[in-house]
Amino acid sequence: GPTFTIAVSKEGCVYQWGGLPWSRAGGGVGGSLGVLVPEQVSRVTQLPGNVVDVTAGLSHVLALTDNGQVWAWGCNDAGQL
C-alpha cells in the first residue's frame, strides 16, 4: 500500500508496518500514527493453511495460502473485499 508495508516470512508469519488506521480488524496492529517497526498480524495464524505470499493495495491486503485460498483484510467501505 502507499502508506504501509506487508511481508511474509519463510515460516509463514505475516508482518505489517506503516500507516495502518484500518488494520485493527484484520491484524491487530495499527492506529492513525502508524507502526514504525514490523508487527505480526496475529489473526493470520487462524487461517486454514500457511501464508506463502502477500500483496497490498491502496488500503487492503491479500494473502495466498499454501492450499490455494486467498484471504483479504483492510478497508471495505465500498464492498470491495
mmCIF file of the N, C-alpha and C atoms, coordinates in Angstrom:
data_MODEL
# 
_entry.id   MODEL 
# 
loop_
_atom_site.group_PDB 
_atom_site.id 
_atom_site.type_symbol 
_atom_site.label_atom_id 
_atom_site.label_alt_id 
_atom_site.label_comp_id 
_atom_site.label_asym_id 
_atom_site.label_entity_id 
_atom_site.label_seq_id 
_atom_site.pdbx_PDB_ins_code 
_atom_site.Cartn_x 
_atom_site.Cartn_y 
_atom_site.Cartn_z 
_atom_site.occupancy 
_atom_site.B_iso_or_equiv 
_atom_site.pdbx_formal_charge 
_atom_site.auth_seq_id 
_atom_site.auth_comp_id 
_atom_site.auth_asym_id 
_atom_site.auth_atom_id 
_atom_site.pdbx_PDB_model_num 
ATOM 1   N N  . GLY A 1 1  ? 0.818   -1.189  0.000  1.00 0.00 ? 1  GLY A N  1 
ATOM 2   C CA . GLY A 1 1  ? 0.000   0.000   0.000  1.00 0.00 ? 1  GLY A CA 1 
ATOM 3   C C  . GLY A 1 1  ? 0.857   1.247   0.000  1.00 0.00 ? 1  GLY A C  1 
ATOM 4   N N  . PRO A 1 2  ? 0.313   2.381   -0.295 1.00 0.00 ? 2  PRO A N  1 
ATOM 5   C CA . PRO A 1 2  ? 1.114   3.600   -0.365 1.00 0.00 ? 2  PRO A CA 1 
ATOM 6   C C  . PRO A 1 2  ? 1.602   4.106   0.989  1.00 0.00 ? 2  PRO A C  1 
ATOM 7   N N  . THR A 1 3  ? 0.952   3.679   2.075  1.00 0.00 ? 3  THR A N  1 
ATOM 8   C CA . THR A 1 3  ? 1.364   4.170   3.396  1.00 0.00 ? 3  THR A CA 1 
ATOM 9   C C  . THR A 1 3  ? 1.740   3.060   4.356  1.00 0.00 ? 3  THR A C  1 
ATOM 10  N N  . PHE A 1 4  ? 1.753   1.814   3.881  1.00 0.00 ? 4  PHE A N  1 
ATOM 11  C CA . PHE A 1 4  ? 2.106   0.703   4.752  1.00 0.00 ? 4  PHE A CA 1 
ATOM 12  C C  . PHE A 1 4  ? 2.832   -0.370  3.951  1.00 0.00 ? 4  PHE A C  1 
ATOM 13  N N  . THR A 1 5  ? 3.478   -1.276  4.682  1.00 0.00 ? 5  THR A N  1 
ATOM 14  C CA . THR A 1 5  ? 4.202   -2.383  4.070  1.00 0.00 ? 5  THR A CA 1 
ATOM 15  C C  . THR A 1 5  ? 3.720   -3.681  4.685  1.00 0.00 ? 5  THR A C  1 
ATOM 16  N N  . ILE A 1 6  ? 3.665   -4.719  3.866  1.00 0.00 ? 6  ILE A N  1 
ATOM 17  C CA . ILE A 1 6  ? 3.256   -6.048  4.308  1.00 0.00 ? 6  ILE A CA 1 
ATOM 18  C C  . ILE A 1 6  ? 4.312   -7.035  3.829  1.00 0.00 ? 6  ILE A C  1 
ATOM 19  N N  . ALA A 1 7  ? 4.629   -8.021  4.660  1.00 0.00 ? 7  ALA A N  1 
ATOM 20  C CA . ALA A 1 7  ? 5.635   -9.015  4.288  1.00 0.00 ? 7  ALA A CA 1 
ATOM 21  C C  . ALA A 1 7  ? 5.300   -10.348 4.933  1.00 0.00 ? 7  ALA A C  1 
ATOM 22  N N  . VAL A 1 8  ? 5.775   -11.437 4.319  1.00 0.00 ? 8  VAL A N  1 
ATOM 23  C CA . VAL A 1 8  ? 5.606   -12.776 4.883  1.00 0.00 ? 8  VAL A CA 1 
ATOM 24  C C  . VAL A 1 8  ? 6.996   -13.388 5.047  1.00 0.00 ? 8  VAL A C  1 
ATOM 25  N N  . SER A 1 9  ? 7.208   -14.014 6.197  1.00 0.00 ? 9  SER A N  1 
ATOM 26  C CA . SER A 1 9  ? 8.490   -14.656 6.470  1.00 0.00 ? 9  SER A CA 1 
ATOM 27  C C  . SER A 1 9  ? 8.522   -16.056 5.857  1.00 0.00 ? 9  SER A C  1 
ATOM 28  N N  . LYS A 1 10 ? 9.684   -16.675 5.843  1.00 0.00 ? 10 LYS A N  1 
ATOM 29  C CA . LYS A 1 10 ? 9.821   -18.047 5.347  1.00 0.00 ? 10 LYS A CA 1 
ATOM 30  C C  . LYS A 1 10 ? 8.939   -19.015 6.134  1.00 0.00 ? 10 LYS A C  1 
ATOM 31  N N  . GLU A 1 11 ? 8.691   -18.679 7.385  1.00 0.00 ? 11 GLU A N  1 
ATOM 32  C CA . GLU A 1 11 ? 7.874   -19.527 8.248  1.00 0.00 ? 11 GLU A CA 1 
ATOM 33  C C  . GLU A 1 11 ? 6.377   -19.295 8.064  1.00 0.00 ? 11 GLU A C  1 
ATOM 34  N N  . GLY A 1 12 ? 5.984   -18.340 7.241  1.00 0.00 ? 12 GLY A N  1 
ATOM 35  C CA . GLY A 1 12 ? 4.576   -18.056 7.004  1.00 0.00 ? 12 GLY A CA 1 
ATOM 36  C C  . GLY A 1 12 ? 3.974   -17.018 7.931  1.00 0.00 ? 12 GLY A C  1 
ATOM 37  N N  . CYS A 1 13 ? 4.804   -16.335 8.722  1.00 0.00 ? 13 CYS A N  1 
ATOM 38  C CA . CYS A 1 13 ? 4.307   -15.261 9.586  1.00 0.00 ? 13 CYS A CA 1 
ATOM 39  C C  . CYS A 1 13 ? 4.160   -13.989 8.750  1.00 0.00 ? 13 CYS A C  1 
ATOM 40  N N  . VAL A 1 14 ? 3.063   -13.287 8.939  1.00 0.00 ? 14 VAL A N  1 
ATOM 41  C CA . VAL A 1 14 ? 2.806   -12.055 8.195  1.00 0.00 ? 14 VAL A CA 1 
ATOM 42  C C  . VAL A 1 14 ? 3.042   -10.869 9.110  1.00 0.00 ? 14 VAL A C  1 
ATOM 43  N N  . TYR A 1 15 ? 3.748   -9.867  8.594  1.00 0.00 ? 15 TYR A N  1 
ATOM 44  C CA . TYR A 1 15 ? 4.064   -8.654  9.340  1.00 0.00 ? 15 TYR A CA 1 
ATOM 45  C C  . TYR A 1 15 ? 3.615   -7.451  8.533  1.00 0.00 ? 15 TYR A C  1 
ATOM 46  N N  . GLN A 1 16 ? 3.144   -6.421  9.233  1.00 0.00 ? 16 GLN A N  1 
ATOM 47  C CA . GLN A 1 16 ? 2.816   -5.154  8.572  1.00 0.00 ? 16 GLN A CA 1 
ATOM 48  C C  . GLN A 1 16 ? 3.274   -3.992  9.430  1.00 0.00 ? 16 GLN A C  1 
ATOM 49  N N  . TRP A 1 17 ? 3.597   -2.887  8.754  1.00 0.00 ? 17 TRP A N  1 
ATOM 50  C CA . TRP A 1 17 ? 4.026   -1.678  9.447  1.00 0.00 ? 17 TRP A CA 1 
ATOM 51  C C  . TRP A 1 17 ? 3.788   -0.478  8.545  1.00 0.00 ? 17 TRP A C  1 
ATOM 52  N N  . GLY A 1 18 ? 3.799   0.692   9.140  1.00 0.00 ? 18 GLY A N  1 
ATOM 53  C CA . GLY A 1 18 ? 3.496   1.929   8.421  1.00 0.00 ? 18 GLY A CA 1 
ATOM 54  C C  . GLY A 1 18 ? 2.177   2.507   8.901  1.00 0.00 ? 18 GLY A C  1 
ATOM 55  N N  . GLY A 1 19 ? 1.530   3.290   8.057  1.00 0.00 ? 19 GLY A N  1 
ATOM 56  C CA . GLY A 1 19 ? 0.246   3.896   8.391  1.00 0.00 ? 19 GLY A CA 1 
ATOM 57  C C  . GLY A 1 19 ? -0.878  2.900   8.207  1.00 0.00 ? 19 GLY A C  1 
ATOM 58  N N  . LEU A 1 20 ? -1.439  2.417   9.299  1.00 0.00 ? 20 LEU A N  1 
ATOM 59  C CA . LEU A 1 20 ? -2.408  1.324   9.255  1.00 0.00 ? 20 LEU A CA 1 
ATOM 60  C C  . LEU A 1 20 ? -3.692  1.643   10.013 1.00 0.00 ? 20 LEU A C  1 
ATOM 61  N N  . PRO A 1 21 ? -4.367  2.738   9.749  1.00 0.00 ? 21 PRO A N  1 
ATOM 62  C CA . PRO A 1 21 ? -5.527  3.093   10.564 1.00 0.00 ? 21 PRO A CA 1 
ATOM 63  C C  . PRO A 1 21 ? -6.681  2.119   10.471 1.00 0.00 ? 21 PRO A C  1 
ATOM 64  N N  . TRP A 1 22 ? -6.787  1.351   9.413  1.00 0.00 ? 22 TRP A N  1 
ATOM 65  C CA . TRP A 1 22 ? -7.913  0.452   9.194  1.00 0.00 ? 22 TRP A CA 1 
ATOM 66  C C  . TRP A 1 22 ? -7.619  -0.970  9.610  1.00 0.00 ? 22 TRP A C  1 
ATOM 67  N N  . SER A 1 23 ? -6.401  -1.295  9.966  1.00 0.00 ? 23 SER A N  1 
ATOM 68  C CA . SER A 1 23 ? -5.997  -2.696  10.032 1.00 0.00 ? 23 SER A CA 1 
ATOM 69  C C  . SER A 1 23 ? -6.293  -3.394  11.347 1.00 0.00 ? 23 SER A C  1 
ATOM 70  N N  . ARG A 1 24 ? -6.819  -2.727  12.345 1.00 0.00 ? 24 ARG A N  1 
ATOM 71  C CA . ARG A 1 24 ? -7.079  -3.423  13.603 1.00 0.00 ? 24 ARG A CA 1 
ATOM 72  C C  . ARG A 1 24 ? -8.009  -4.610  13.410 1.00 0.00 ? 24 ARG A C  1 
ATOM 73  N N  . ALA A 1 25 ? -9.001  -4.476  12.566 1.00 0.00 ? 25 ALA A N  1 
ATOM 74  C CA . ALA A 1 25 ? -9.928  -5.595  12.341 1.00 0.00 ? 25 ALA A CA 1 
ATOM 75  C C  . ALA A 1 25 ? -9.237  -6.771  11.674 1.00 0.00 ? 25 ALA A C  1 
ATOM 76  N N  . GLY A 1 26 ? -8.283  -6.476  10.805 1.00 0.00 ? 26 GLY A N  1 
ATOM 77  C CA . GLY A 1 26 ? -7.626  -7.557  10.074 1.00 0.00 ? 26 GLY A CA 1 
ATOM 78  C C  . GLY A 1 26 ? -6.429  -8.133  10.759 1.00 0.00 ? 26 GLY A C  1 
ATOM 79  N N  . GLY A 1 27 ? -5.719  -7.341  11.535 1.00 0.00 ? 27 GLY A N  1 
ATOM 80  C CA . GLY A 1 27 ? -4.482  -7.880  12.032 1.00 0.00 ? 27 GLY A CA 1 
ATOM 81  C C  . GLY A 1 27 ? -4.135  -7.576  13.456 1.00 0.00 ? 27 GLY A C  1 
ATOM 82  N N  . GLY A 1 28 ? -4.783  -6.632  14.060 1.00 0.00 ? 28 GLY A N  1 
ATOM 83  C CA . GLY A 1 28 ? -4.472  -6.336  15.434 1.00 0.00 ? 28 GLY A CA 1 
ATOM 84  C C  . GLY A 1 28 ? -3.364  -5.320  15.618 1.00 0.00 ? 28 GLY A C  1 
ATOM 85  N N  . VAL A 1 29 ? -2.891  -4.710  14.532 1.00 0.00 ? 29 VAL A N  1 
ATOM 86  C CA . VAL A 1 29 ? -1.928  -3.624  14.652 1.00 0.00 ? 29 VAL A CA 1 
ATOM 87  C C  . VAL A 1 29 ? -2.502  -2.420  13.943 1.00 0.00 ? 29 VAL A C  1 
ATOM 88  N N  . GLY A 1 30 ? -2.011  -1.263  14.249 1.00 0.00 ? 30 GLY A N  1 
ATOM 89  C CA . GLY A 1 30 ? -2.482  -0.103  13.527 1.00 0.00 ? 30 GLY A CA 1 
ATOM 90  C C  . GLY A 1 30 ? -2.588  1.113   14.401 1.00 0.00 ? 30 GLY A C  1 
ATOM 91  N N  . GLY A 1 31 ? -3.366  2.046   13.942 1.00 0.00 ? 31 GLY A N  1 
ATOM 92  C CA . GLY A 1 31 ? -3.543  3.301   14.626 1.00 0.00 ? 31 GLY A CA 1 
ATOM 93  C C  . GLY A 1 31 ? -3.248  4.432   13.666 1.00 0.00 ? 31 GLY A C  1 
ATOM 94  N N  . SER A 1 32 ? -3.785  5.582   13.926 1.00 0.00 ? 32 SER A N  1 
ATOM 95  C CA . SER A 1 32 ? -3.648  6.692   12.993 1.00 0.00 ? 32 SER A CA 1 
ATOM 96  C C  . SER A 1 32 ? -2.214  7.181   12.854 1.00 0.00 ? 32 SER A C  1 
ATOM 97  N N  . LEU A 1 33 ? -1.368  6.937   13.863 1.00 0.00 ? 33 LEU A N  1 
ATOM 98  C CA . LEU A 1 33 ? 0.026   7.365   13.775 1.00 0.00 ? 33 LEU A CA 1 
ATOM 99  C C  . LEU A 1 33 ? 0.901   6.340   13.092 1.00 0.00 ? 33 LEU A C  1 
ATOM 100 N N  . GLY A 1 34 ? 0.407   5.146   12.901 1.00 0.00 ? 34 GLY A N  1 
ATOM 101 C CA . GLY A 1 34 ? 1.163   4.118   12.221 1.00 0.00 ? 34 GLY A CA 1 
ATOM 102 C C  . GLY A 1 34 ? 2.060   3.329   13.153 1.00 0.00 ? 34 GLY A C  1 
ATOM 103 N N  . VAL A 1 35 ? 2.686   2.334   12.588 1.00 0.00 ? 35 VAL A N  1 
ATOM 104 C CA . VAL A 1 35 ? 3.573   1.433   13.301 1.00 0.00 ? 35 VAL A CA 1 
ATOM 105 C C  . VAL A 1 35 ? 4.949   1.558   12.678 1.00 0.00 ? 35 VAL A C  1 
ATOM 106 N N  . LEU A 1 36 ? 5.958   1.871   13.476 1.00 0.00 ? 36 LEU A N  1 
ATOM 107 C CA . LEU A 1 36 ? 7.291   2.135   12.947 1.00 0.00 ? 36 LEU A CA 1 
ATOM 108 C C  . LEU A 1 36 ? 8.132   0.881   12.749 1.00 0.00 ? 36 LEU A C  1 
ATOM 109 N N  . VAL A 1 37 ? 7.809   -0.193  13.449 1.00 0.00 ? 37 VAL A N  1 
ATOM 110 C CA . VAL A 1 37 ? 8.551   -1.444  13.291 1.00 0.00 ? 37 VAL A CA 1 
ATOM 111 C C  . VAL A 1 37 ? 7.567   -2.545  12.932 1.00 0.00 ? 37 VAL A C  1 
ATOM 112 N N  . PRO A 1 38 ? 8.005   -3.577  12.205 1.00 0.00 ? 38 PRO A N  1 
ATOM 113 C CA . PRO A 1 38 ? 7.081   -4.652  11.819 1.00 0.00 ? 38 PRO A CA 1 
ATOM 114 C C  . PRO A 1 38 ? 6.425   -5.303  13.029 1.00 0.00 ? 38 PRO A C  1 
ATOM 115 N N  . GLU A 1 39 ? 5.105   -5.518  12.911 1.00 0.00 ? 39 GLU A N  1 
ATOM 116 C CA . GLU A 1 39 ? 4.350   -6.221  13.932 1.00 0.00 ? 39 GLU A CA 1 
ATOM 117 C C  . GLU A 1 39 ? 3.621   -7.372  13.268 1.00 0.00 ? 39 GLU A C  1 
ATOM 118 N N  . GLN A 1 40 ? 3.599   -8.511  13.939 1.00 0.00 ? 40 GLN A N  1 
ATOM 119 C CA . GLN A 1 40 ? 2.968   -9.691  13.380 1.00 0.00 ? 40 GLN A CA 1 
ATOM 120 C C  . GLN A 1 40 ? 1.455   -9.523  13.317 1.00 0.00 ? 40 GLN A C  1 
ATOM 121 N N  . VAL A 1 41 ? 0.875   -9.953  12.217 1.00 0.00 ? 41 VAL A N  1 
ATOM 122 C CA . VAL A 1 41 ? -0.576  -9.951  12.040 1.00 0.00 ? 41 VAL A CA 1 
ATOM 123 C C  . VAL A 1 41 ? -1.085  -11.230 12.691 1.00 0.00 ? 41 VAL A C  1 
ATOM 124 N N  . SER A 1 42 ? -1.592  -11.120 13.899 1.00 0.00 ? 42 SER A N  1 
ATOM 125 C CA . SER A 1 42 ? -1.908  -12.282 14.718 1.00 0.00 ? 42 SER A CA 1 
ATOM 126 C C  . SER A 1 42 ? -3.019  -13.157 14.143 1.00 0.00 ? 42 SER A C  1 
ATOM 127 N N  . ARG A 1 43 ? -4.001  -12.589 13.507 1.00 0.00 ? 43 ARG A N  1 
ATOM 128 C CA . ARG A 1 43 ? -5.137  -13.382 13.027 1.00 0.00 ? 43 ARG A CA 1 
ATOM 129 C C  . ARG A 1 43 ? -4.771  -14.299 11.866 1.00 0.00 ? 43 ARG A C  1 
ATOM 130 N N  . VAL A 1 44 ? -3.640  -14.068 11.235 1.00 0.00 ? 44 VAL A N  1 
ATOM 131 C CA . VAL A 1 44 ? -3.225  -14.930 10.130 1.00 0.00 ? 44 VAL A CA 1 
ATOM 132 C C  . VAL A 1 44 ? -3.016  -16.360 10.610 1.00 0.00 ? 44 VAL A C  1 
ATOM 133 N N  . THR A 1 45 ? -2.648  -16.534 11.852 1.00 0.00 ? 45 THR A N  1 
ATOM 134 C CA . THR A 1 45 ? -2.436  -17.882 12.383 1.00 0.00 ? 45 THR A CA 1 
ATOM 135 C C  . THR A 1 45 ? -3.730  -18.682 12.441 1.00 0.00 ? 45 THR A C  1 
ATOM 136 N N  . GLN A 1 46 ? -4.875  -18.032 12.324 1.00 0.00 ? 46 GLN A N  1 
ATOM 137 C CA . GLN A 1 46 ? -6.165  -18.712 12.355 1.00 0.00 ? 46 GLN A CA 1 
ATOM 138 C C  . GLN A 1 46 ? -6.636  -19.154 10.972 1.00 0.00 ? 46 GLN A C  1 
ATOM 139 N N  . LEU A 1 47 ? -5.895  -18.799 9.929  1.00 0.00 ? 47 LEU A N  1 
ATOM 140 C CA . LEU A 1 47 ? -6.292  -19.165 8.573  1.00 0.00 ? 47 LEU A CA 1 
ATOM 141 C C  . LEU A 1 47 ? -6.044  -20.650 8.338  1.00 0.00 ? 47 LEU A C  1 
ATOM 142 N N  . PRO A 1 48 ? -6.897  -21.283 7.512  1.00 0.00 ? 48 PRO A N  1 
ATOM 143 C CA . PRO A 1 48 ? -6.644  -22.682 7.155  1.00 0.00 ? 48 PRO A CA 1 
ATOM 144 C C  . PRO A 1 48 ? -5.539  -22.747 6.099  1.00 0.00 ? 48 PRO A C  1 
ATOM 145 N N  . GLY A 1 49 ? -4.372  -23.158 6.488  1.00 0.00 ? 49 GLY A N  1 
ATOM 146 C CA . GLY A 1 49 ? -3.229  -23.192 5.579  1.00 0.00 ? 49 GLY A CA 1 
ATOM 147 C C  . GLY A 1 49 ? -2.201  -22.161 5.985  1.00 0.00 ? 49 GLY A C  1 
ATOM 148 N N  . ASN A 1 50 ? -1.001  -22.309 5.448  1.00 0.00 ? 50 ASN A N  1 
ATOM 149 C CA . ASN A 1 50 ? 0.085   -21.378 5.744  1.00 0.00 ? 50 ASN A CA 1 
ATOM 150 C C  . ASN A 1 50 ? 0.170   -20.313 4.662  1.00 0.00 ? 50 ASN A C  1 
ATOM 151 N N  . VAL A 1 51 ? 0.397   -19.073 5.055  1.00 0.00 ? 51 VAL A N  1 
ATOM 152 C CA . VAL A 1 51 ? 0.523   -17.983 4.093  1.00 0.00 ? 51 VAL A CA 1 
ATOM 153 C C  . VAL A 1 51 ? 1.859   -18.131 3.367  1.00 0.00 ? 51 VAL A C  1 
ATOM 154 N N  . VAL A 1 52 ? 1.802   -18.081 2.030  1.00 0.00 ? 52 VAL A N  1 
ATOM 155 C CA . VAL A 1 52 ? 3.010   -18.200 1.216  1.00 0.00 ? 52 VAL A CA 1 
ATOM 156 C C  . VAL A 1 52 ? 3.333   -16.922 0.448  1.00 0.00 ? 52 VAL A C  1 
ATOM 157 N N  . ASP A 1 53 ? 2.344   -16.027 0.324  1.00 0.00 ? 53 ASP A N  1 
ATOM 158 C CA . ASP A 1 53 ? 2.583   -14.770 -0.390 1.00 0.00 ? 53 ASP A CA 1 
ATOM 159 C C  . ASP A 1 53 ? 1.563   -13.738 0.070  1.00 0.00 ? 53 ASP A C  1 
ATOM 160 N N  . VAL A 1 54 ? 1.950   -12.467 0.018  1.00 0.00 ? 54 VAL A N  1 
ATOM 161 C CA . VAL A 1 54 ? 1.059   -11.353 0.346  1.00 0.00 ? 54 VAL A CA 1 
ATOM 162 C C  . VAL A 1 54 ? 1.272   -10.229 -0.653 1.00 0.00 ? 54 VAL A C  1 
ATOM 163 N N  . THR A 1 55 ? 0.247   -9.431  -0.816 1.00 0.00 ? 55 THR A N  1 
ATOM 164 C CA . THR A 1 55 ? 0.347   -8.233  -1.636 1.00 0.00 ? 55 THR A CA 1 
ATOM 165 C C  . THR A 1 55 ? -0.594  -7.187  -1.041 1.00 0.00 ? 55 THR A C  1 
ATOM 166 N N  . ALA A 1 56 ? -0.313  -5.931  -1.321 1.00 0.00 ? 56 ALA A N  1 
ATOM 167 C CA . ALA A 1 56 ? -1.106  -4.843  -0.748 1.00 0.00 ? 56 ALA A CA 1 
ATOM 168 C C  . ALA A 1 56 ? -1.651  -3.943  -1.845 1.00 0.00 ? 56 ALA A C  1 
ATOM 169 N N  . GLY A 1 57 ? -2.874  -3.478  -1.615 1.00 0.00 ? 57 GLY A N  1 
ATOM 170 C CA . GLY A 1 57 ? -3.478  -2.474  -2.469 1.00 0.00 ? 57 GLY A CA 1 
ATOM 171 C C  . GLY A 1 57 ? -3.467  -1.142  -1.744 1.00 0.00 ? 57 GLY A C  1 
ATOM 172 N N  . LEU A 1 58 ? -4.310  -0.241  -2.178 1.00 0.00 ? 58 LEU A N  1 
ATOM 173 C CA . LEU A 1 58 ? -4.374  1.088   -1.579 1.00 0.00 ? 58 LEU A CA 1 
ATOM 174 C C  . LEU A 1 58 ? -4.651  1.022   -0.085 1.00 0.00 ? 58 LEU A C  1 
ATOM 175 N N  . SER A 1 59 ? -5.614  0.219   0.305  1.00 0.00 ? 59 SER A N  1 
ATOM 176 C CA . SER A 1 59 ? -5.960  0.112   1.724  1.00 0.00 ? 59 SER A CA 1 
ATOM 177 C C  . SER A 1 59 ? -6.436  -1.290  2.090  1.00 0.00 ? 59 SER A C  1 
ATOM 178 N N  . HIS A 1 60 ? -5.855  -2.295  1.436  1.00 0.00 ? 60 HIS A N  1 
ATOM 179 C CA . HIS A 1 60 ? -6.206  -3.670  1.741  1.00 0.00 ? 60 HIS A CA 1 
ATOM 180 C C  . HIS A 1 60 ? -5.004  -4.581  1.523  1.00 0.00 ? 60 HIS A C  1 
ATOM 181 N N  . VAL A 1 61 ? -5.124  -5.791  2.031  1.00 0.00 ? 61 VAL A N  1 
ATOM 182 C CA . VAL A 1 61 ? -4.081  -6.800  1.898  1.00 0.00 ? 61 VAL A CA 1 
ATOM 183 C C  . VAL A 1 61 ? -4.714  -8.084  1.396  1.00 0.00 ? 61 VAL A C  1 
ATOM 184 N N  . LEU A 1 62 ? -4.006  -8.788  0.512  1.00 0.00 ? 62 LEU A N  1 
ATOM 185 C CA . LEU A 1 62 ? -4.399  -10.113 0.061  1.00 0.00 ? 62 LEU A CA 1 
ATOM 186 C C  . LEU A 1 62 ? -3.313  -11.088 0.469  1.00 0.00 ? 62 LEU A C  1 
ATOM 187 N N  . ALA A 1 63 ? -3.712  -12.244 0.993  1.00 0.00 ? 63 ALA A N  1 
ATOM 188 C CA . ALA A 1 63 ? -2.767  -13.271 1.403  1.00 0.00 ? 63 ALA A CA 1 
ATOM 189 C C  . ALA A 1 63 ? -3.134  -14.584 0.719  1.00 0.00 ? 63 ALA A C  1 
ATOM 190 N N  . LEU A 1 64 ? -2.143  -15.241 0.124  1.00 0.00 ? 64 LEU A N  1 
ATOM 191 C CA . LEU A 1 64 ? -2.321  -16.534 -0.526 1.00 0.00 ? 64 LEU A CA 1 
ATOM 192 C C  . LEU A 1 64 ? -1.801  -17.619 0.402  1.00 0.00 ? 64 LEU A C  1 
ATOM 193 N N  . THR A 1 65 ? -2.618  -18.659 0.624  1.00 0.00 ? 65 THR A N  1 
ATOM 194 C CA . THR A 1 65 ? -2.179  -19.764 1.473  1.00 0.00 ? 65 THR A CA 1 
ATOM 195 C C  . THR A 1 65 ? -1.703  -20.930 0.608  1.00 0.00 ? 65 THR A C  1 
ATOM 196 N N  . ASP A 1 66 ? -0.990  -21.846 1.238  1.00 0.00 ? 66 ASP A N  1 
ATOM 197 C CA . ASP A 1 66 ? -0.427  -22.977 0.507  1.00 0.00 ? 66 ASP A CA 1 
ATOM 198 C C  . ASP A 1 66 ? -1.483  -23.942 -0.025 1.00 0.00 ? 66 ASP A C  1 
ATOM 199 N N  . ASN A 1 67 ? -2.735  -23.792 0.396  1.00 0.00 ? 67 ASN A N  1 
ATOM 200 C CA . ASN A 1 67 ? -3.809  -24.618 -0.155 1.00 0.00 ? 67 ASN A CA 1 
ATOM 201 C C  . ASN A 1 67 ? -4.573  -23.900 -1.269 1.00 0.00 ? 67 ASN A C  1 
ATOM 202 N N  . GLY A 1 68 ? -4.048  -22.748 -1.730 1.00 0.00 ? 68 GLY A N  1 
ATOM 203 C CA . GLY A 1 68 ? -4.628  -22.041 -2.865 1.00 0.00 ? 68 GLY A CA 1 
ATOM 204 C C  . GLY A 1 68 ? -5.716  -21.045 -2.527 1.00 0.00 ? 68 GLY A C  1 
ATOM 205 N N  . GLN A 1 69 ? -6.025  -20.855 -1.253 1.00 0.00 ? 69 GLN A N  1 
ATOM 206 C CA . GLN A 1 69 ? -7.056  -19.881 -0.872 1.00 0.00 ? 69 GLN A CA 1 
ATOM 207 C C  . GLN A 1 69 ? -6.451  -18.485 -0.786 1.00 0.00 ? 69 GLN A C  1 
ATOM 208 N N  . VAL A 1 70 ? -7.269  -17.491 -1.106 1.00 0.00 ? 70 VAL A N  1 
ATOM 209 C CA . VAL A 1 70 ? -6.874  -16.090 -0.992 1.00 0.00 ? 70 VAL A CA 1 
ATOM 210 C C  . VAL A 1 70 ? -7.739  -15.445 0.083  1.00 0.00 ? 70 VAL A C  1 
ATOM 211 N N  . TRP A 1 71 ? -7.091  -14.753 1.015  1.00 0.00 ? 71 TRP A N  1 
ATOM 212 C CA . TRP A 1 71 ? -7.765  -14.068 2.116  1.00 0.00 ? 71 TRP A CA 1 
ATOM 213 C C  . TRP A 1 71 ? -7.481  -12.586 2.017  1.00 0.00 ? 71 TRP A C  1 
ATOM 214 N N  . ALA A 1 72 ? -8.438  -11.757 2.423  1.00 0.00 ? 72 ALA A N  1 
ATOM 215 C CA . ALA A 1 72 ? -8.293  -10.305 2.318  1.00 0.00 ? 72 ALA A CA 1 
ATOM 216 C C  . ALA A 1 72 ? -8.694  -9.636  3.623  1.00 0.00 ? 72 ALA A C  1 
ATOM 217 N N  . TRP A 1 73 ? -8.051  -8.495  3.899  1.00 0.00 ? 73 TRP A N  1 
ATOM 218 C CA . TRP A 1 73 ? -8.468  -7.652  5.013  1.00 0.00 ? 73 TRP A CA 1 
ATOM 219 C C  . TRP A 1 73 ? -8.088  -6.222  4.699  1.00 0.00 ? 73 TRP A C  1 
ATOM 220 N N  . GLY A 1 74 ? -8.742  -5.308  5.379  1.00 0.00 ? 74 GLY A N  1 
ATOM 221 C CA . GLY A 1 74 ? -8.479  -3.880  5.188  1.00 0.00 ? 74 GLY A CA 1 
ATOM 222 C C  . GLY A 1 74 ? -9.767  -3.096  5.062  1.00 0.00 ? 74 GLY A C  1 
ATOM 223 N N  . CYS A 1 75 ? -9.679  -1.975  4.389  1.00 0.00 ? 75 CYS A N  1 
ATOM 224 C CA . CYS A 1 75 ? -10.824 -1.099  4.202  1.00 0.00 ? 75 CYS A CA 1 
ATOM 225 C C  . CYS A 1 75 ? -11.829 -1.755  3.246  1.00 0.00 ? 75 CYS A C  1 
ATOM 226 N N  . ASN A 1 76 ? -13.077 -1.765  3.634  1.00 0.00 ? 76 ASN A N  1 
ATOM 227 C CA . ASN A 1 76 ? -14.125 -2.377  2.825  1.00 0.00 ? 76 ASN A CA 1 
ATOM 228 C C  . ASN A 1 76 ? -15.299 -1.407  2.691  1.00 0.00 ? 76 ASN A C  1 
ATOM 229 N N  . ASP A 1 77 ? -15.025 -0.124  2.600  1.00 0.00 ? 77 ASP A N  1 
ATOM 230 C CA . ASP A 1 77 ? -16.086 0.878   2.608  1.00 0.00 ? 77 ASP A CA 1 
ATOM 231 C C  . ASP A 1 77 ? -16.972 0.828   1.364  1.00 0.00 ? 77 ASP A C  1 
ATOM 232 N N  . ALA A 1 78 ? -16.504 0.204   0.277  1.00 0.00 ? 78 ALA A N  1 
ATOM 233 C CA . ALA A 1 78 ? -17.320 0.096   -0.928 1.00 0.00 ? 78 ALA A CA 1 
ATOM 234 C C  . ALA A 1 78 ? -17.643 -1.350  -1.263 1.00 0.00 ? 78 ALA A C  1 
ATOM 235 N N  . GLY A 1 79 ? -17.464 -2.256  -0.295 1.00 0.00 ? 79 GLY A N  1 
ATOM 236 C CA . GLY A 1 79 ? -17.758 -3.661  -0.516 1.00 0.00 ? 79 GLY A CA 1 
ATOM 237 C C  . GLY A 1 79 ? -16.763 -4.346  -1.440 1.00 0.00 ? 79 GLY A C  1 
ATOM 238 N N  . GLN A 1 80 ? -15.552 -3.829  -1.519 1.00 0.00 ? 80 GLN A N  1 
ATOM 239 C CA . GLN A 1 80 ? -14.586 -4.358  -2.470 1.00 0.00 ? 80 GLN A CA 1 
ATOM 240 C C  . GLN A 1 80 ? -13.884 -5.633  -1.996 1.00 0.00 ? 80 GLN A C  1 
ATOM 241 N N  . LEU A 1 81 ? -13.979 -5.947  -0.722 1.00 0.00 ? 81 LEU A N  1 
ATOM 242 C CA . LEU A 1 81 ? -13.308 -7.149  -0.224 1.00 0.00 ? 81 LEU A CA 1 
ATOM 243 C C  . LEU A 1 81 ? -14.253 -8.316  -0.096 1.00 0.00 ? 81 LEU A C  1 
# 
